[in-house]
Amino acid sequence: MKKFGTDRDMLRKLNYELDYDIYDEYDDGNDMEASVGKLPLLDKPTGKPGFWHCSICTNNNDESLLSCDTCGVFRDSTGIIDNDSGEKVYGKSKDSRASVMARSLFALSPHQMPKPAVISDIFLAKEAVKSHEKGCIEAYFNDLQKTFTSPHCNHSINIAPFKFDTPSPDDIVSSGKNAARNFPKVPLGSTKASSNITGKKEIVNLLPVNEVSNSSSASSSKDNHIDVSESSNSRDYEDAPQIIADDLHRLKLDKNSKDNRSKKASRNVQYKPEKWMLSDQEQGISSQLNLAVVGHVDSGKSTLCGRLLHLLGRISKKQMHKNEKEAKEKGKGSFAYAWAMDESAEERQRGITMTVAVAYFDSKKFRVVLLDSPGHKDFVPNMISGATQADAAVLVVDASVGSFEAGMGGNSVGQTKEHAQLIRSFGVEQIIVAVNKMDLVEFSKERFDFIKLQLGLFLCSCKFKESSVAWIPLSAMENQNLVTTASDVRLSSWYQGFCLLDAIDSLKPPQRDVSKPLLLPICDVVISHFVGQVAVCGKLEFGALRASSKVLVMPSGDLATVQTIQRDYCPCTIAKAGDNVAVSLQGIDAGHVMPGGVLCHPDLPVTVASSLELKILVLDIVTPILVGSQVEIHIHHAKEAARVTKILSLLDQKSGKVSRNAPRILTARQSAIIEVALDGTVCVEEFSVCRALGRAFLRASGSTIAVGIVTRVLEQGS
Ligand code: GTP
Ligand code: MG
């Protein structure tokens, strides 16, 4: 089983308690800052009796008002930092694990059933190298069957080093990140030396993106609009909350980005795929479906995945028996199926998933790649990293009384809602809602209908079409409605629809674009210092790859040669857009390959940016976004600390037109155009050029505060 994505784990390794609430403080200027233990002073004496002065928008408010009349900010700071969500509290961890998507890809030989991967994650490996406490970390890779370890510590820990008065946990890891940035990056348009397959240096001429073509004709008017979702057929619910995807849909690209976009678009026009890329060599193999399994903590995602894999023969009886026995011994008997996905000692001990686990099974129609995401809110960044590859999603909700409500968040945002919003913003249109733990509510139809109504309203507000949402009542624990229709009469008496497996098979196959130039965002990196080889994992967004293909590794700008490709634990000759693959590379220094990077066509490097213009939709935040706000920006698998440098304009919710220039603050549910300066650089494209690299998420204080798209690259990094 493979796992990938994390940075929280790294922080936990540093044994820090993440108490984000203390960071939600700001002073009377525009700069956010935190002072631990101090409450923010949002109002100042005005000099006028009977009035208080809002330090955010400078309005003089009547004494009687609790919040600012103009900007709505609470006068009483306790209203800002109150985060009494009543959420489950989990203990700190000293030795948690971190990212390695690749490890299960390397962990299994083609003929093996899924089993716990034997490679630890990169960060753990790094830590091991640093501390000399851990030995070699092993995994199989294809026929090499070699042990992989991480000799270098050059991977970026792309996490925001928030610059507050008191060093945040993120600050602690920033030094690691800075070290990772020290490898040379190639300014676009430069001529650089790179290693070829034989290890010899050769000169590679990297054409600047803008010089690939000066034609602007390719930019169609369609490019000027962001086609995030189709809304016309959606069911209309009265008083539904503001619609995120709809708002994104209205976000139109401005003229400034037109030229750039035209040039980028023409890259695709000029590029001609080779014959082998288009040839249908691999007929007979059903299309791959990347299925993210998301939802609130403890809703039963891992149990559902484990049970499904077991029923489909992907987990042997022997392995299952072992899991059951060990889980019982540790007093965690109910987690036996979840242990198929939660493999690390810490995950098992704590009973929560921390990194995304990946498993495969074949349905009648698809090769399904299950991406079992963590539900706990501390691990949302990991969930983003995995689910960003999803073609469709299973949203697991816990039907039991109180648990469903917790996922919906009550006053705060529960992860049922947050995950649904994120998944929709990734462009996922098809979703299966697995209403799990129906056994705990006696398979009650009333409870199922209640959940369907409540959550249906919310999904509609996220712009999921009613026809693209399937609702399945089930019980993972009691094996009801998973791969066959329910046997329990309490359920079968009122539900005769699809079981989960049939619902998966009824999903529309995702579109694959092999005609565009190669693009593979790197989710994870595994390094073998024995054979001097590096392997990357991720989903091929565009184009195709085969052994001996030359690829450009960004942001380092080094050329490498594809040696082997693995898909679904099996070696394959060609991988095409949509495939989740592990690719071993030759002729590149392992330190120059990093998660968050991109493999691309040798002549068509992806943009590396240090400053971006974004169009965003602010989610349900309490603390407003200001110029100077520190955020963590997520773009595909890249994470980087950033600062809001400008709020250019506020957009009208309905028309999408500019309603106000240069507003001072952004509050919940507002759309806006902003500029952000990144602490480092990220591989990125404008949304109109490449959706996968053009979606951005802003996070702060442990929550997603805005979703959006990249409208312009303001500064290219070097
Ligand atoms: P995170 O990954 O931490 O977000 O949790 P999860 O959603 O993967 O939940 P997990 O599969 O770890 O299950 C949490 C608990 O719910 C375990 O004790 C399971 O046994 C229990 N559980 C899962 N499915 C069912 C079900 O259908 N019925 C009942 N009664 N319990 C279930
Ligand atoms: Mg889990």
PDB file of N, CA and C in Angstrom, residues 399-400 435-449 451 472-482 485-495:
ATOM      1  N   ALA A 399     -23.502   7.900   9.667  1.00  0.00           N
ATOM      2  CA  ALA A 399     -24.940   8.127   9.848  1.00  0.00           C
ATOM      3  C   ALA A 399     -25.340   8.282  11.304  1.00  0.00           C
ATOM      4  N   SER A 400     -24.467   7.881  12.222  1.00  0.00           N
ATOM      5  CA  SER A 400     -24.918   7.849  13.616  1.00  0.00           C
ATOM      6  C   SER A 400     -25.199   9.258  14.140  1.00  0.00           C
ATOM      7  N   VAL A 435     -23.345   6.681   2.821  1.00  0.00           N
ATOM      8  CA  VAL A 435     -23.871   6.932   4.172  1.00  0.00           C
ATOM      9  C   VAL A 435     -23.588   5.672   4.984  1.00  0.00           C
ATOM     10  N   ASN A 436     -22.478   5.750   5.721  1.00  0.00           N
ATOM     11  CA  ASN A 436     -21.932   4.567   6.399  1.00  0.00           C
ATOM     12  C   ASN A 436     -22.474   4.440   7.829  1.00  0.00           C
ATOM     13  N   LYS A 437     -22.156   3.331   8.432  1.00  0.00           N
ATOM     14  CA  LYS A 437     -22.557   3.021   9.814  1.00  0.00           C
ATOM     15  C   LYS A 437     -24.079   3.031   9.967  1.00  0.00           C
ATOM     16  N   MET A 438     -24.772   2.614   8.912  1.00  0.00           N
ATOM     17  CA  MET A 438     -26.230   2.553   8.996  1.00  0.00           C
ATOM     18  C   MET A 438     -26.676   1.555  10.064  1.00  0.00           C
ATOM     19  N   ASP A 439     -25.803   0.603  10.385  1.00  0.00           N
ATOM     20  CA  ASP A 439     -26.147  -0.369  11.447  1.00  0.00           C
ATOM     21  C   ASP A 439     -26.381   0.331  12.784  1.00  0.00           C
ATOM     22  N   LEU A 440     -25.696   1.466  12.972  1.00  0.00           N
ATOM     23  CA  LEU A 440     -25.830   2.165  14.253  1.00  0.00           C
ATOM     24  C   LEU A 440     -27.145   2.934  14.362  1.00  0.00           C
ATOM     25  N   VAL A 441     -27.838   3.097  13.250  1.00  0.00           N
ATOM     26  CA  VAL A 441     -29.152   3.773  13.300  1.00  0.00           C
ATOM     27  C   VAL A 441     -30.244   2.813  12.829  1.00  0.00           C
ATOM     28  N   GLU A 442     -29.983   1.528  13.046  1.00  0.00           N
ATOM     29  CA  GLU A 442     -30.978   0.482  12.722  1.00  0.00           C
ATOM     30  C   GLU A 442     -31.407   0.534  11.261  1.00  0.00           C
ATOM     31  N   PHE A 443     -30.519   0.961  10.395  1.00  0.00           N
ATOM     32  CA  PHE A 443     -30.789   1.065   8.955  1.00  0.00           C
ATOM     33  C   PHE A 443     -32.051   1.905   8.695  1.00  0.00           C
ATOM     34  N   SER A 444     -32.169   2.959   9.462  1.00  0.00           N
ATOM     35  CA  SER A 444     -33.388   3.782   9.406  1.00  0.00           C
ATOM     36  C   SER A 444     -33.463   4.597   8.114  1.00  0.00           C
ATOM     37  N   LYS A 445     -34.565   4.444   7.429  1.00  0.00           N
ATOM     38  CA  LYS A 445     -34.792   5.212   6.203  1.00  0.00           C
ATOM     39  C   LYS A 445     -34.921   6.697   6.526  1.00  0.00           C
ATOM     40  N   GLU A 446     -35.543   6.998   7.656  1.00  0.00           N
ATOM     41  CA  GLU A 446     -35.749   8.405   8.045  1.00  0.00           C
ATOM     42  C   GLU A 446     -34.393   9.096   8.232  1.00  0.00           C
ATOM     43  N   ARG A 447     -33.473   8.406   8.886  1.00  0.00           N
ATOM     44  CA  ARG A 447     -32.154   8.997   9.118  1.00  0.00           C
ATOM     45  C   ARG A 447     -31.435   9.211   7.776  1.00  0.00           C
ATOM     46  N   PHE A 448     -31.519   8.213   6.911  1.00  0.00           N
ATOM     47  CA  PHE A 448     -30.884   8.330   5.601  1.00  0.00           C
ATOM     48  C   PHE A 448     -31.474   9.526   4.836  1.00  0.00           C
ATOM     49  N   ASP A 449     -32.791   9.646   4.852  1.00  0.00           N
ATOM     50  CA  ASP A 449     -33.437  10.755   4.133  1.00  0.00           C
ATOM     51  C   ASP A 449     -33.042  12.105   4.720  1.00  0.00           C
ATOM     52  N   ILE A 451     -30.220  12.816   6.254  1.00  0.00           N
ATOM     53  CA  ILE A 451     -28.836  13.111   5.841  1.00  0.00           C
ATOM     54  C   ILE A 451     -28.799  13.552   4.377  1.00  0.00           C
ATOM     55  N   ILE A 472     -25.721   6.154  -1.324  1.00  0.00           N
ATOM     56  CA  ILE A 472     -25.766   4.725  -0.997  1.00  0.00           C
ATOM     57  C   ILE A 472     -25.762   4.535   0.521  1.00  0.00           C
ATOM     58  N   PRO A 473     -26.846   3.983   1.079  1.00  0.00           N
ATOM     59  CA  PRO A 473     -26.810   3.636   2.502  1.00  0.00           C
ATOM     60  C   PRO A 473     -26.053   2.326   2.665  1.00  0.00           C
ATOM     61  N   LEU A 474     -25.124   2.261   3.588  1.00  0.00           N
ATOM     62  CA  LEU A 474     -24.354   1.020   3.732  1.00  0.00           C
ATOM     63  C   LEU A 474     -23.769   0.879   5.135  1.00  0.00           C
ATOM     64  N   SER A 475     -23.224  -0.268   5.365  1.00  0.00           N
ATOM     65  CA  SER A 475     -22.461  -0.476   6.600  1.00  0.00           C
ATOM     66  C   SER A 475     -21.200  -1.244   6.229  1.00  0.00           C
ATOM     67  N   ALA A 476     -20.083  -0.550   6.348  1.00  0.00           N
ATOM     68  CA  ALA A 476     -18.809  -1.198   6.006  1.00  0.00           C
ATOM     69  C   ALA A 476     -18.532  -2.322   6.985  1.00  0.00           C
ATOM     70  N   MET A 477     -18.845  -2.073   8.227  1.00  0.00           N
ATOM     71  CA  MET A 477     -18.539  -3.057   9.258  1.00  0.00           C
ATOM     72  C   MET A 477     -19.359  -4.324   9.066  1.00  0.00           C
ATOM     73  N   GLU A 478     -20.625  -4.169   8.715  1.00  0.00           N
ATOM     74  CA  GLU A 478     -21.492  -5.339   8.590  1.00  0.00           C
ATOM     75  C   GLU A 478     -21.646  -5.793   7.146  1.00  0.00           C
ATOM     76  N   ASN A 479     -20.810  -5.268   6.277  1.00  0.00           N
ATOM     77  CA  ASN A 479     -20.830  -5.655   4.875  1.00  0.00           C
ATOM     78  C   ASN A 479     -22.230  -5.588   4.269  1.00  0.00           C
ATOM     79  N   GLN A 480     -22.841  -4.451   4.377  1.00  0.00           N
ATOM     80  CA  GLN A 480     -24.154  -4.248   3.775  1.00  0.00           C
ATOM     81  C   GLN A 480     -24.028  -3.260   2.628  1.00  0.00           C
ATOM     82  N   ASN A 481     -24.395  -3.719   1.449  1.00  0.00           N
ATOM     83  CA  ASN A 481     -24.461  -2.839   0.272  1.00  0.00           C
ATOM     84  C   ASN A 481     -23.098  -2.430  -0.273  1.00  0.00           C
ATOM     85  N   LEU A 482     -22.083  -3.221  -0.070  1.00  0.00           N
ATOM     86  CA  LEU A 482     -20.771  -2.854  -0.606  1.00  0.00           C
ATOM     87  C   LEU A 482     -20.581  -3.401  -2.023  1.00  0.00           C
ATOM     88  N   THR A 485     -26.106  -6.405  -3.165  1.00  0.00           N
ATOM     89  CA  THR A 485     -27.210  -5.705  -2.504  1.00  0.00           C
ATOM     90  C   THR A 485     -27.315  -6.179  -1.053  1.00  0.00           C
ATOM     91  N   ALA A 486     -27.937  -5.335  -0.244  1.00  0.00           N
ATOM     92  CA  ALA A 486     -27.966  -5.597   1.196  1.00  0.00           C
ATOM     93  C   ALA A 486     -28.720  -6.877   1.529  1.00  0.00           C
ATOM     94  N   SER A 487     -28.205  -7.592   2.512  1.00  0.00           N
ATOM     95  CA  SER A 487     -28.875  -8.812   2.945  1.00  0.00           C
ATOM     96  C   SER A 487     -29.755  -8.535   4.168  1.00  0.00           C
ATOM     97  N   ASP A 488     -29.446  -7.469   4.869  1.00  0.00           N
ATOM     98  CA  ASP A 488     -30.235  -7.140   6.059  1.00  0.00           C
ATOM     99  C   ASP A 488     -31.576  -6.561   5.621  1.00  0.00           C
ATOM    100  N   VAL A 489     -32.624  -7.214   6.062  1.00  0.00           N
ATOM    101  CA  VAL A 489     -33.957  -6.830   5.606  1.00  0.00           C
ATOM    102  C   VAL A 489     -34.321  -5.414   6.047  1.00  0.00           C
ATOM    103  N   ARG A 490     -33.716  -4.947   7.132  1.00  0.00           N
ATOM    104  CA  ARG A 490     -34.001  -3.580   7.583  1.00  0.00           C
ATOM    105  C   ARG A 490     -33.573  -2.555   6.526  1.00  0.00           C
ATOM    106  N   LEU A 491     -32.581  -2.936   5.721  1.00  0.00           N
ATOM    107  CA  LEU A 491     -32.124  -2.047   4.642  1.00  0.00           C
ATOM    108  C   LEU A 491     -32.776  -2.417   3.307  1.00  0.00           C
ATOM    109  N   SER A 492     -32.775  -3.697   3.007  1.00  0.00           N
ATOM    110  CA  SER A 492     -33.300  -4.112   1.694  1.00  0.00           C
ATOM    111  C   SER A 492     -34.800  -3.853   1.571  1.00  0.00           C
ATOM    112  N   SER A 493     -35.485  -3.685   2.710  1.00  0.00           N
ATOM    113  CA  SER A 493     -36.929  -3.439   2.636  1.00  0.00           C
ATOM    114  C   SER A 493     -37.242  -2.077   2.017  1.00  0.00           C
ATOM    115  N   TRP A 494     -36.327  -1.139   2.133  1.00  0.00           N
ATOM    116  CA  TRP A 494     -36.630   0.179   1.549  1.00  0.00           C
ATOM    117  C   TRP A 494     -35.585   0.653   0.539  1.00  0.00           C
ATOM    118  N   TYR A 495     -34.453  -0.013   0.414  1.00  0.00           N
ATOM    119  CA  TYR A 495     -33.444   0.418  -0.562  1.00  0.00           C
ATOM    120  C   TYR A 495     -33.136  -0.695  -1.550  1.00  0.00           C
TER     121      TYR A 495
END
